[in-house]
Coordinates of C-alpha atoms (C1' of nucleotides) in Angstrom, one line a residue:
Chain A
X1 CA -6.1 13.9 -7.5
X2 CA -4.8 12.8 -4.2
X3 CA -1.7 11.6 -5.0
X4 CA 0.4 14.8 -6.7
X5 CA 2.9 14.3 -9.4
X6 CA 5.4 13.7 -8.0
X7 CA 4.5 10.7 -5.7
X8 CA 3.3 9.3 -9.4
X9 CA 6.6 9.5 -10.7
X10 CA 8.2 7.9 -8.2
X11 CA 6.7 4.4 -9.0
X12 CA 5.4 2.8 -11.9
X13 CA 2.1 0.7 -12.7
X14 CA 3.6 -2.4 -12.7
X15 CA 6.4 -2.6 -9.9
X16 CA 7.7 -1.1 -6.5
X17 CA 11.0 0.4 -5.3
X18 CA 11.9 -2.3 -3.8
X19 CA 12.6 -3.9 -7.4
X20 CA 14.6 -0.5 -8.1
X21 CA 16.5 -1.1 -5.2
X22 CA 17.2 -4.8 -4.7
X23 CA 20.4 -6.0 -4.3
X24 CA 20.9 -6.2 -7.9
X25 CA 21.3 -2.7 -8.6
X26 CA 23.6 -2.0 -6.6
X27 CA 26.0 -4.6 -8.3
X28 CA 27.3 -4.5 -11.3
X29 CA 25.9 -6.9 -14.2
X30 CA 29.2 -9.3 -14.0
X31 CA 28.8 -9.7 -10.6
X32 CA 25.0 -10.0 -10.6
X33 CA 26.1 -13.1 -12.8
X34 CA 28.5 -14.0 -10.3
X35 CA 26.0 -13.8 -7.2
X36 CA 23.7 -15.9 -9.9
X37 CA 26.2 -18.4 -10.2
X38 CA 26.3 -19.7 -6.7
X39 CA 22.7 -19.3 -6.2
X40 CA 20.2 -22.8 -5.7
X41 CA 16.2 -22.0 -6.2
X42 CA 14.1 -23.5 -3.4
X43 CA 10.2 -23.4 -3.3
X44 CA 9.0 -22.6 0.3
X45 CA 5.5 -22.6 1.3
X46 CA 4.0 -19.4 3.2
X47 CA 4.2 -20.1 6.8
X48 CA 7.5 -22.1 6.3
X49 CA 10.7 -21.1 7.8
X50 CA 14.0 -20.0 5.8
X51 CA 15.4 -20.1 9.2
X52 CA 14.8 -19.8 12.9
X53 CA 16.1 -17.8 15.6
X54 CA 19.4 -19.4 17.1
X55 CA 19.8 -21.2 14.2
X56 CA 23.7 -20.9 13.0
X57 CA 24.2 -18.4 9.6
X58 CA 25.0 -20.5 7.3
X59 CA 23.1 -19.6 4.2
X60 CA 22.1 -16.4 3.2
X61 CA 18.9 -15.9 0.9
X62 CA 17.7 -14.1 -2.3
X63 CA 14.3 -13.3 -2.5
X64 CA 12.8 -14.6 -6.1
X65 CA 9.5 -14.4 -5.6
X66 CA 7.0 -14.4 -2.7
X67 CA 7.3 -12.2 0.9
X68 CA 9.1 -12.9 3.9
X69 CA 9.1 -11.5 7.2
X70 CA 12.0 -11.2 9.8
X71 CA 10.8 -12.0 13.1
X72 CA 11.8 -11.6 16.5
X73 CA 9.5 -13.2 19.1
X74 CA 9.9 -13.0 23.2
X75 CA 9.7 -16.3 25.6
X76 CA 6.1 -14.8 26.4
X77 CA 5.0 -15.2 22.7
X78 CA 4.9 -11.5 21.2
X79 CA 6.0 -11.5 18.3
X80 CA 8.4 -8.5 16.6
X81 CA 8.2 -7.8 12.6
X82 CA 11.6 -6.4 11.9
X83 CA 11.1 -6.4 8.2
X84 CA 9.2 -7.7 5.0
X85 CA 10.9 -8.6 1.9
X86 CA 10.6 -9.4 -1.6
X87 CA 11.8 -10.0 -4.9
X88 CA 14.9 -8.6 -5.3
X89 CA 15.6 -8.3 -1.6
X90 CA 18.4 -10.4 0.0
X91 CA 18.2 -12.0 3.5
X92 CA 21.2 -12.0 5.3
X93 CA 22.6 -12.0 8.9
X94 CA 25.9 -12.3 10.2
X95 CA 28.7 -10.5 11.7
X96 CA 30.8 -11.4 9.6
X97 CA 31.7 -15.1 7.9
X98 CA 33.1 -16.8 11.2
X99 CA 30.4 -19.1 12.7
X100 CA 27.2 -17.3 14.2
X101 CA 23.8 -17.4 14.9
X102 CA 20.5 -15.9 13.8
X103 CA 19.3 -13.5 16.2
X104 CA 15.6 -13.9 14.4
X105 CA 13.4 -15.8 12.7
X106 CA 12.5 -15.8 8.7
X107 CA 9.0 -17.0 8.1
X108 CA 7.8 -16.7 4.8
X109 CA 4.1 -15.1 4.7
X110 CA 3.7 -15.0 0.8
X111 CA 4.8 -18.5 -1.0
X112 CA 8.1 -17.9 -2.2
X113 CA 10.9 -19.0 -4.5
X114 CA 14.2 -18.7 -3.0
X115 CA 17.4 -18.3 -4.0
X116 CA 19.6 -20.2 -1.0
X117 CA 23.2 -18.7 -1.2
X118 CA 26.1 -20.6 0.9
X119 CA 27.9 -18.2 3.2
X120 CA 31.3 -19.8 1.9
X121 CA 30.3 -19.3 -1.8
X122 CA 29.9 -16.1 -1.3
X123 CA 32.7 -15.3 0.7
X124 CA 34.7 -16.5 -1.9
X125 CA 33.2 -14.5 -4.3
X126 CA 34.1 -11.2 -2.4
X127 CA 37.2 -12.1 -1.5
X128 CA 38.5 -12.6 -5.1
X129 CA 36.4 -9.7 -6.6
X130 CA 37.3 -6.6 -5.1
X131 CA 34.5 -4.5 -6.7
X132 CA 31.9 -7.0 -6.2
X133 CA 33.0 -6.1 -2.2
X134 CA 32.3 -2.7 -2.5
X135 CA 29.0 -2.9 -4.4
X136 CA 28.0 -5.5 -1.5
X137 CA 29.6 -3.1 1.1
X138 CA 27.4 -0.4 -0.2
X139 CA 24.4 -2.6 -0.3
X140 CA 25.2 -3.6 3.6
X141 CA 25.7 0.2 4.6
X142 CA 22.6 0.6 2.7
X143 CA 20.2 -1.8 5.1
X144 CA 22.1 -0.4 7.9
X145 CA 20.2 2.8 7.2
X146 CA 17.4 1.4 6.8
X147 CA 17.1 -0.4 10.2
X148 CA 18.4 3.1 11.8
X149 CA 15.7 5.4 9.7
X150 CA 13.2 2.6 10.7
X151 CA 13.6 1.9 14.2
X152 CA 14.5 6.0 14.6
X153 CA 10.6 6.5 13.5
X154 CA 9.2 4.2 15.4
X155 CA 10.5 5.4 19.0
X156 CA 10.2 9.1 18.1
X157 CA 6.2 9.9 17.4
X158 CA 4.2 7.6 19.3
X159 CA 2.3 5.0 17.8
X160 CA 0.6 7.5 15.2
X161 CA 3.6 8.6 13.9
X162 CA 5.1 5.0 14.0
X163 CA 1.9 3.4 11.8
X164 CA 2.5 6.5 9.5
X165 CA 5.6 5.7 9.0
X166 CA 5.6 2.2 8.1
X167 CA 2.8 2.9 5.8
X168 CA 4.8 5.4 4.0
X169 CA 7.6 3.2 3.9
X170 CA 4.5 0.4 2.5
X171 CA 3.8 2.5 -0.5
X172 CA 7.4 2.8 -1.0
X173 CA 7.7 -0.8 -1.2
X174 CA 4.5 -2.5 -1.7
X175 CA 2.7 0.5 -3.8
X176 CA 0.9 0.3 -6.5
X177 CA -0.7 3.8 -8.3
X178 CA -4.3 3.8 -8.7
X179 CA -7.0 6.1 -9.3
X180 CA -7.7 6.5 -5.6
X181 CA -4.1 6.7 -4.8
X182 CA -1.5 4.4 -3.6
X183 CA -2.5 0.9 -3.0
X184 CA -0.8 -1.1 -1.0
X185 CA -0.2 -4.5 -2.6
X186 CA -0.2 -6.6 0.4
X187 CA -2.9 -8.4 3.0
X188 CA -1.6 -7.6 6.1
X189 CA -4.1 -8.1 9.3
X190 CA -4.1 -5.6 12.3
X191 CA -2.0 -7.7 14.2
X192 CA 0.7 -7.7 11.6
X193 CA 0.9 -4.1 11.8
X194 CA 0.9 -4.1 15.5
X195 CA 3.9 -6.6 15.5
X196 CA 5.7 -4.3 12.9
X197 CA 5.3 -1.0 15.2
X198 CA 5.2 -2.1 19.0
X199 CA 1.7 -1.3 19.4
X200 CA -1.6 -3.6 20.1
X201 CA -3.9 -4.6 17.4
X202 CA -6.7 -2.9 19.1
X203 CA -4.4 0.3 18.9
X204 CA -4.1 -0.4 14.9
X205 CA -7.4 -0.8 14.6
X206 CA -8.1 2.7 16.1
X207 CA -5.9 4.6 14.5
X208 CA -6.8 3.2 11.3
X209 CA -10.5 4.1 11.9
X210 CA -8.9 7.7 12.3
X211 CA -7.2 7.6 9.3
X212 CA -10.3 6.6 7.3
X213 CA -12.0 8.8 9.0
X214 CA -10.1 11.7 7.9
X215 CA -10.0 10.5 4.5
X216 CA -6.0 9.3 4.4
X217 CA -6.4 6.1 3.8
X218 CA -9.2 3.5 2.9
X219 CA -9.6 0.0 2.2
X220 CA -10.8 -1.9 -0.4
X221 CA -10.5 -6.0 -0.1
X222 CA -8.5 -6.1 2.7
X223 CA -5.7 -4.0 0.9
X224 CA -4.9 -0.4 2.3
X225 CA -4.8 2.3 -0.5
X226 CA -3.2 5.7 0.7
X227 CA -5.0 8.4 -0.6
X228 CA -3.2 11.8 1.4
X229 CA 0.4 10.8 1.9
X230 CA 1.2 14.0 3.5
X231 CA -0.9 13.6 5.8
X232 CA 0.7 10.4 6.9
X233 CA 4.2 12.7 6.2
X234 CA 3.2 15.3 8.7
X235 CA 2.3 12.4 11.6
X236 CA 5.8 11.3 11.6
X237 CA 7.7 14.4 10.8
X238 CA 9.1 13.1 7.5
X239 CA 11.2 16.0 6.5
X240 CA 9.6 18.2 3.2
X241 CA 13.0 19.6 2.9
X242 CA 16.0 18.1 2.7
X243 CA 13.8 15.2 1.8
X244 CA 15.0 11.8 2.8
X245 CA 16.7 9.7 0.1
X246 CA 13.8 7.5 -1.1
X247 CA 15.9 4.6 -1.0
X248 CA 16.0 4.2 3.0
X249 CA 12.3 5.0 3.2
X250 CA 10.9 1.5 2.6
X251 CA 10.3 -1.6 4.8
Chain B
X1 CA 29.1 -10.4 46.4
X2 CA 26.3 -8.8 43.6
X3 CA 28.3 -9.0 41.0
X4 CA 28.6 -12.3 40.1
X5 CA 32.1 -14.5 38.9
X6 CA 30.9 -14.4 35.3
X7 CA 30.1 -10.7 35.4
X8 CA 33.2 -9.8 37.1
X9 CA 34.8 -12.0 34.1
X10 CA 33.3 -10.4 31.7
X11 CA 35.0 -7.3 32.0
X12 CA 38.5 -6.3 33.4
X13 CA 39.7 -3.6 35.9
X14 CA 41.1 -1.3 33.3
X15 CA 38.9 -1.8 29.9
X16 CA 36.1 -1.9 28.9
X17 CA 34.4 -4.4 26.4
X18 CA 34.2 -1.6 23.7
X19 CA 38.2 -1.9 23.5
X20 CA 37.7 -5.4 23.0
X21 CA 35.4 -5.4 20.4
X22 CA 36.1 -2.5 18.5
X23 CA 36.9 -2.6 15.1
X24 CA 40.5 -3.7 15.3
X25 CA 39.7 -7.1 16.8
X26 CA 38.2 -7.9 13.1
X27 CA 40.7 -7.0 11.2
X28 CA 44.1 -8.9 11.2
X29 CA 47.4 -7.3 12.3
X30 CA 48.8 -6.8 8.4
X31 CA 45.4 -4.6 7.9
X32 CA 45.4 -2.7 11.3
X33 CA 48.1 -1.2 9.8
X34 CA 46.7 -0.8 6.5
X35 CA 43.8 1.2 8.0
X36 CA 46.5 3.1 10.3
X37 CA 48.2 4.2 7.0
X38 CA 45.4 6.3 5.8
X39 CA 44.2 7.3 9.2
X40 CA 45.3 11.6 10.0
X41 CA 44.7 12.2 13.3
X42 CA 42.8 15.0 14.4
X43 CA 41.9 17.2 18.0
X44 CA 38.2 17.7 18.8
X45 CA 37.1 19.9 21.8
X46 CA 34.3 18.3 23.6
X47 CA 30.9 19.9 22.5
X48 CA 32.4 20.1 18.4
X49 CA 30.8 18.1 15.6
X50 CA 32.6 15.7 13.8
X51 CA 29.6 15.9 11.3
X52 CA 26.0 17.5 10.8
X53 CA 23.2 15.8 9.2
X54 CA 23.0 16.3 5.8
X55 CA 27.0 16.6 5.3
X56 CA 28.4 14.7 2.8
X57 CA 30.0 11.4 3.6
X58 CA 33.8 12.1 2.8
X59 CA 35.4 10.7 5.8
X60 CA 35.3 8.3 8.5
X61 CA 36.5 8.8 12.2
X62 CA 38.4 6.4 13.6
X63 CA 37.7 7.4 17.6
X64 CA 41.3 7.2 19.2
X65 CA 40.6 8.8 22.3
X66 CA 37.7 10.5 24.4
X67 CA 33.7 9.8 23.0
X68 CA 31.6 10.6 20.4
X69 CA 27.5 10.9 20.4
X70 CA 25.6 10.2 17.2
X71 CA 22.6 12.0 17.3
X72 CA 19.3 12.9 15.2
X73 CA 17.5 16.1 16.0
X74 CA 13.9 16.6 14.7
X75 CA 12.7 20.3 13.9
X76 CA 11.0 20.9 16.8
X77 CA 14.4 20.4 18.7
X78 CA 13.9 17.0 20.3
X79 CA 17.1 15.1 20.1
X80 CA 17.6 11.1 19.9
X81 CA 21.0 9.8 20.6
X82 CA 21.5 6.9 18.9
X83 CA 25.0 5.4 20.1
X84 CA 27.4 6.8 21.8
X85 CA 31.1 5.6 20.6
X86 CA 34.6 5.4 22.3
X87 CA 38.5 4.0 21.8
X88 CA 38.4 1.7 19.1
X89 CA 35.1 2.5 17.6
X90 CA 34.9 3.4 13.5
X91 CA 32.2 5.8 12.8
X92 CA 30.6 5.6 9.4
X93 CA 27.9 6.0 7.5
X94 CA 27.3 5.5 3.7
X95 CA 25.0 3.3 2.0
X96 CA 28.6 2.1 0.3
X97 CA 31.1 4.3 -1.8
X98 CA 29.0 6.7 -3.7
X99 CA 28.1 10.6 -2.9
X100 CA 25.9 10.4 -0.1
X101 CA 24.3 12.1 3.1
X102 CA 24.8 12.4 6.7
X103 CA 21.7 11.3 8.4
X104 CA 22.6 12.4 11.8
X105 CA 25.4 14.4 13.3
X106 CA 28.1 13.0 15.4
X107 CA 28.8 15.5 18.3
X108 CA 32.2 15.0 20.6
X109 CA 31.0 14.6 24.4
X110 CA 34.7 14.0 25.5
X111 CA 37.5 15.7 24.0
X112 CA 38.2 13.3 21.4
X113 CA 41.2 12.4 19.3
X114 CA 40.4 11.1 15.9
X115 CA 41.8 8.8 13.4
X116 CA 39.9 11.0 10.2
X117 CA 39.9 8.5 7.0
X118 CA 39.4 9.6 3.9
X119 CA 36.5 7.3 2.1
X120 CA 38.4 7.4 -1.5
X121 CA 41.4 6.0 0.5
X122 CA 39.5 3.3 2.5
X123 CA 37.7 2.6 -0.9
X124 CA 41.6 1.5 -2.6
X125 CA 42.5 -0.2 0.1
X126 CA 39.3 -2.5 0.4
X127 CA 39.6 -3.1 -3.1
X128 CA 42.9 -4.5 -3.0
X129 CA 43.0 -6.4 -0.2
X130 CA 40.2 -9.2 0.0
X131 CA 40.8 -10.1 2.8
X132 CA 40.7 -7.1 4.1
X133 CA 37.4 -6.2 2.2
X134 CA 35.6 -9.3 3.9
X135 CA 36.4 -8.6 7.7
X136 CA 35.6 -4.8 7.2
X137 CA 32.2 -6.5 6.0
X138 CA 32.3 -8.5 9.0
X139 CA 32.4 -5.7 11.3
X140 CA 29.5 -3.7 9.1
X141 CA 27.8 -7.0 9.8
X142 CA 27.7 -6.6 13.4
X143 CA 27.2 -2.9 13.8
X144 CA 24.1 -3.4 12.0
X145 CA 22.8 -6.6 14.4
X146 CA 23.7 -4.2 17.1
X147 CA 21.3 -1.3 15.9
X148 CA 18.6 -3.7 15.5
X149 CA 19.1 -5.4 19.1
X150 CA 19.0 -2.1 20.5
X151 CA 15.9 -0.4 18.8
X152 CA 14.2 -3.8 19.6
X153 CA 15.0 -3.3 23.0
X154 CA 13.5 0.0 22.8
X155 CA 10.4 -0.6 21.3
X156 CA 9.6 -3.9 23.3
X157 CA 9.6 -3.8 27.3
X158 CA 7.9 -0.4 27.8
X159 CA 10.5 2.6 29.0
X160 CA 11.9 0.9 32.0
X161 CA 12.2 -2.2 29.7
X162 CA 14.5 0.2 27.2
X163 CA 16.3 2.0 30.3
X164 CA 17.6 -1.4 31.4
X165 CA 18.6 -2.7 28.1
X166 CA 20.0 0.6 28.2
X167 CA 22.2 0.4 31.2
X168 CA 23.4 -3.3 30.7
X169 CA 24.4 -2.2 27.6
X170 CA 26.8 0.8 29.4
X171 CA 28.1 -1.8 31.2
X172 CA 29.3 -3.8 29.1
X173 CA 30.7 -0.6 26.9
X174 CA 31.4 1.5 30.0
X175 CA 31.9 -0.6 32.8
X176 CA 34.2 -1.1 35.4
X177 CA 34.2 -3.5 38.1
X178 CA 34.0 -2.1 41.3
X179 CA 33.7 -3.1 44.8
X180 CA 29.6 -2.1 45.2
X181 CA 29.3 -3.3 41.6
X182 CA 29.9 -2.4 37.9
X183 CA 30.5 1.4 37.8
X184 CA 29.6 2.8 34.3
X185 CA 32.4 5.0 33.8
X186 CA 30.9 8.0 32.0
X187 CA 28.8 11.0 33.1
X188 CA 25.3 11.3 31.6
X189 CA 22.7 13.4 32.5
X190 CA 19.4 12.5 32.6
X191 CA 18.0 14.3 30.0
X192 CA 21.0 12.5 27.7
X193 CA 19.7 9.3 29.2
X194 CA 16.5 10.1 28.4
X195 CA 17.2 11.2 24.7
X196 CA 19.1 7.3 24.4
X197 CA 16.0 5.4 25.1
X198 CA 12.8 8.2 23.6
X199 CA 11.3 9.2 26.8
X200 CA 11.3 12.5 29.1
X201 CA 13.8 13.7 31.4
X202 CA 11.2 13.6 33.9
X203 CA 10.6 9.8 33.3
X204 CA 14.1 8.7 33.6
X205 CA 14.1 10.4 36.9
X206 CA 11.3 8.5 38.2
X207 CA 12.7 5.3 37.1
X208 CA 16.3 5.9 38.4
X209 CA 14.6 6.8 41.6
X210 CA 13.3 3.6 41.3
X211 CA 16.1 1.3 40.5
X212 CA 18.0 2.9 43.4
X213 CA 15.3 2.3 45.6
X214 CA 15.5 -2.0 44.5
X215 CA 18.8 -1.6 45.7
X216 CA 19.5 -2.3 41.9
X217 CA 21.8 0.3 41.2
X218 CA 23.5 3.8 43.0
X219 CA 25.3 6.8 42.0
X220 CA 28.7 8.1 43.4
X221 CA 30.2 10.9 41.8
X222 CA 27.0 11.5 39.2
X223 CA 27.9 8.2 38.0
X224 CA 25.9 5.1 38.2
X225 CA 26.9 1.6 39.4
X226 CA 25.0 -1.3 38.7
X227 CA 25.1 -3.5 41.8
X228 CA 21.9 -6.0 40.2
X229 CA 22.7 -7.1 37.0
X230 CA 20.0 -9.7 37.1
X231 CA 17.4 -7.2 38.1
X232 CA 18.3 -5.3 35.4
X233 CA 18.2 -8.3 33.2
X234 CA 14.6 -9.5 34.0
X235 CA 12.8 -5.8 33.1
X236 CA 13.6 -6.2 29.2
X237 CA 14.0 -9.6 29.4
X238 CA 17.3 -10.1 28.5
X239 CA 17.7 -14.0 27.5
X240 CA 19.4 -16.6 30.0
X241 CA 19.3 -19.3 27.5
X242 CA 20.8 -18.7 24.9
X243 CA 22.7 -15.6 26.0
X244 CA 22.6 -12.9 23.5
X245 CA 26.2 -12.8 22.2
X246 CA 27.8 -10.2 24.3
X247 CA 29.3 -8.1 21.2
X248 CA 26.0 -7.2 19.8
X249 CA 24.9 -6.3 24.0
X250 CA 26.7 -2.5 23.5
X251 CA 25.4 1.0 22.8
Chain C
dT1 C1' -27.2 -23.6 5.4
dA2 C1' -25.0 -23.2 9.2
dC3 C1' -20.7 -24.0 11.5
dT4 C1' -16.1 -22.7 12.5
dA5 C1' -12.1 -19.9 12.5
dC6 C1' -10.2 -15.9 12.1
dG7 C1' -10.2 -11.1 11.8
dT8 C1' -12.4 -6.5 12.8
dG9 C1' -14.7 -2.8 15.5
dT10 C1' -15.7 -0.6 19.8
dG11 C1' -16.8 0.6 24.8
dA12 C1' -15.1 0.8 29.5
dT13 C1' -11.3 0.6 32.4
dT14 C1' -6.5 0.5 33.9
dT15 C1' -1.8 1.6 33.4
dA16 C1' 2.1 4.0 31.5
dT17 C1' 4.0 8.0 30.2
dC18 C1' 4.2 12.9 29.3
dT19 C1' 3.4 17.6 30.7
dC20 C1' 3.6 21.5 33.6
dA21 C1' 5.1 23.7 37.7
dC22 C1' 8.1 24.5 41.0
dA23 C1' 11.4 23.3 44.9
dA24 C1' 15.9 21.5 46.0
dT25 C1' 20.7 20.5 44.8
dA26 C1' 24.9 20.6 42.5
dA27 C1' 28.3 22.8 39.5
dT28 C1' 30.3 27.0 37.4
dT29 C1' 31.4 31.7 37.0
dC30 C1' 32.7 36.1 38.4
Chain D
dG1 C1' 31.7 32.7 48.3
dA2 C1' 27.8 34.9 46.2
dA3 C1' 25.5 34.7 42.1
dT4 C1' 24.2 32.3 38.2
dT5 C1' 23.2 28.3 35.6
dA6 C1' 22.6 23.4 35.0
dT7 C1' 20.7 19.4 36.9
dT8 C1' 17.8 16.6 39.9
dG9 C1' 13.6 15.5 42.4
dT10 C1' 8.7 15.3 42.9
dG11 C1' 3.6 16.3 42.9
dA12 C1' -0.7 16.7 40.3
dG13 C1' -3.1 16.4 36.3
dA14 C1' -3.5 15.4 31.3
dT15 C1' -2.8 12.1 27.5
dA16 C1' -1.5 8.0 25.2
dA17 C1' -1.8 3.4 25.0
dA18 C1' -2.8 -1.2 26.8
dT19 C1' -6.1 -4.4 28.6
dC20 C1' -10.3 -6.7 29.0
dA21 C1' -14.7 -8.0 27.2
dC22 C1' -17.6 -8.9 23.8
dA23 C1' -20.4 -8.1 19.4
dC24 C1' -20.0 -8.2 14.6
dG25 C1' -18.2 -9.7 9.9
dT26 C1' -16.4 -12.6 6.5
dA27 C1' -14.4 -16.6 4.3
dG28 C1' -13.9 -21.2 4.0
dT29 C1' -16.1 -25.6 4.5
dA30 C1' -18.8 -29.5 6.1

DNA sequence: TACTACGTGTGATTTATCTCACAATAATTC
DNA sequence: GAATTATTGTGAGATAAATCACACGTAGTA
């Protein structure tokens, strides 16, 4: 089939990496309890706001359920997607625990159940737990990675090569295998994508003719299903060999 | 004159911001000294790695003196520099305290002297100290907000958008008040330029060519002086209200 | 049903950026 | 200081991507 064996392996029926690689596993099952411990579920509705840009950091968020997106919008109304998150992932932003501000927006685009974490909770946590500091260190440098694997993609290959990219880094997080290959488990319009990679929706909606076109992708009820990944590999010059770890390549 | 009073305050004859928010402003006095402990220092001849992509991630490098590029290099042999680090900068990348890659190489562009830590010993000392452990996070905290300002930067206002963000950046990292201006105290080529912000050699010429022409900046001595901030400013839309907290505005 | 709102698809045109080619200046080396 | 090598500067043309304009679909709903 389209999708080899390997790129079966790597996810299961049921879930996405992004449930491998939450926050949780990279904490240890005492401190998972810990993080539980000062944790209060709150329902938000999709297009409510965990918090807006300027806003000062005082929560941070675990995702229960639900999508959000991190959002950075200019004065003349374009809007940037910075990242999409889900269960498992945790939203947090601050240099540091002294007072500061959000530099972007959190707008939830799939209802979502929340679990709102105090900064000072947390900080007291780490402070009196040494190895729940490392795990969250680790988990920190982690997203650090991330952002610099991301953004790294985006600048490098034009707008191709970004949109392959970020669908890679979809089927990572958002994939599901079916026969056809690997669906993509999220409605996301044009415009969406455009926001995520710089580019114009009319631009998206070009290149994703192409794609059809050449039979890497296609689309059934509004979801995207990847069915040549390497084709979408060789657009953005994702390495064969060393590959990278599968744990930066996500959203 | 075209620097303006809160420009000129900004920054001090001697220093440059970098010095002032490197890492050892987060960290108190009793852990400076912690860190110093475990720190051996090391000669690098300009033009030597520090690191190659795909090394293992056994050390940090504390950068003492001279400056440090970190840079990814596709196959074809296209380069991206993705920050360029001085006096009081850490340099390290792990997704936390387990066996892990390199993803880009850090390349000495200024005979450097370098604080070399070992991770295991970082890893104790973190672990110990809590307080320690929570302003390190701090200071992950805001090396992360800083990669995601910048690739924003890159991706949003078009190339001379990104070659602006760019150059306020160096001068807030590199800059030294001068009589015509802010003087960004480091040599760069244009092709180095151009490798910072994803576009040709060629391009950055042009542009430069351009920015003199404004009257926006000049060049004495193959370095660049800034003499319009605000010009600068306006062509990636750098925020007047609220001002984007000056520590995250650095390369 | 048919109306409305929102999203998609596509041509034509303009603008931004890269590419190629080569001349003109520094900066280094012998 | 002549020769060599790196860097800058610039034109002309090719490509990539944005912009503008509008037709077409589709889903919800009155």
């Amino acid at each position: 089939m389209a999708v080899n064996q390997m790129e079966l392996a790597a996810m299961t029926k049921s879930s996405s990496l992004t449930e491998k690689y939450g926050i949780c596993k990279f904490i240890s099952e005492d401190n998972n309890r810990r993080l539980n411990s000062i944790m209060y579920p709150k329902k938000f509705a999709a297009d409510s706001y965990l918090f807006w840009d300027g806003d000062e950091t005082e929560y941070l968020y675990y995702v229960l359920t639900g999508r959000v997106k991190l959002v950075k919008s200019t004065e003349e109304g374009k809007d940037m997607v910075m990242s999409i998150l889900q269960k498992g992932d945790l939203i947090m932003e601050m240099d540091g625990f002294q007072v500061s501000l959000h530099n972007f927006s959190a707008v939830v685009i799939e209802d979502a159940e929340i679990g709102v974490i105090q900064k000072k909770d947390l900080e007291l946590l780490l402070q009196r737990h040494g190895d729940f500091a490392l795990e969250f260190m680790s988990w920190m440098g982690l997203m650090h990675r991330i952002t610099q694997s991301k953004f790294r993609d985006l600048l490098m290959y034009g707008k191709p090569g970004a949109l392959s990219s970020t669908l890679i880094r979809m089927c990572n997080s958002f994939g599901v295998a079916c026969e056809a290959g690997i669906r993509l488990n999220i409605k996301l319009t044009n415009t969406e994508l455009a926001e995520i990679i710089g580019a114009t929706r009319e631009s998206v909606n070009r290149m994703l003719s192409e794609l059809k076109a050449e039979g890497t992708i296609t689309v059934k009820n509004g979801q995207i299903i990847v069915q040549r990944l390497s084709n979408l590999k060789e657009k953005c010059n994702c390495p064969t060999f060393p590959v990278c770890p599968l744990e930066i390549c996500r959203m």
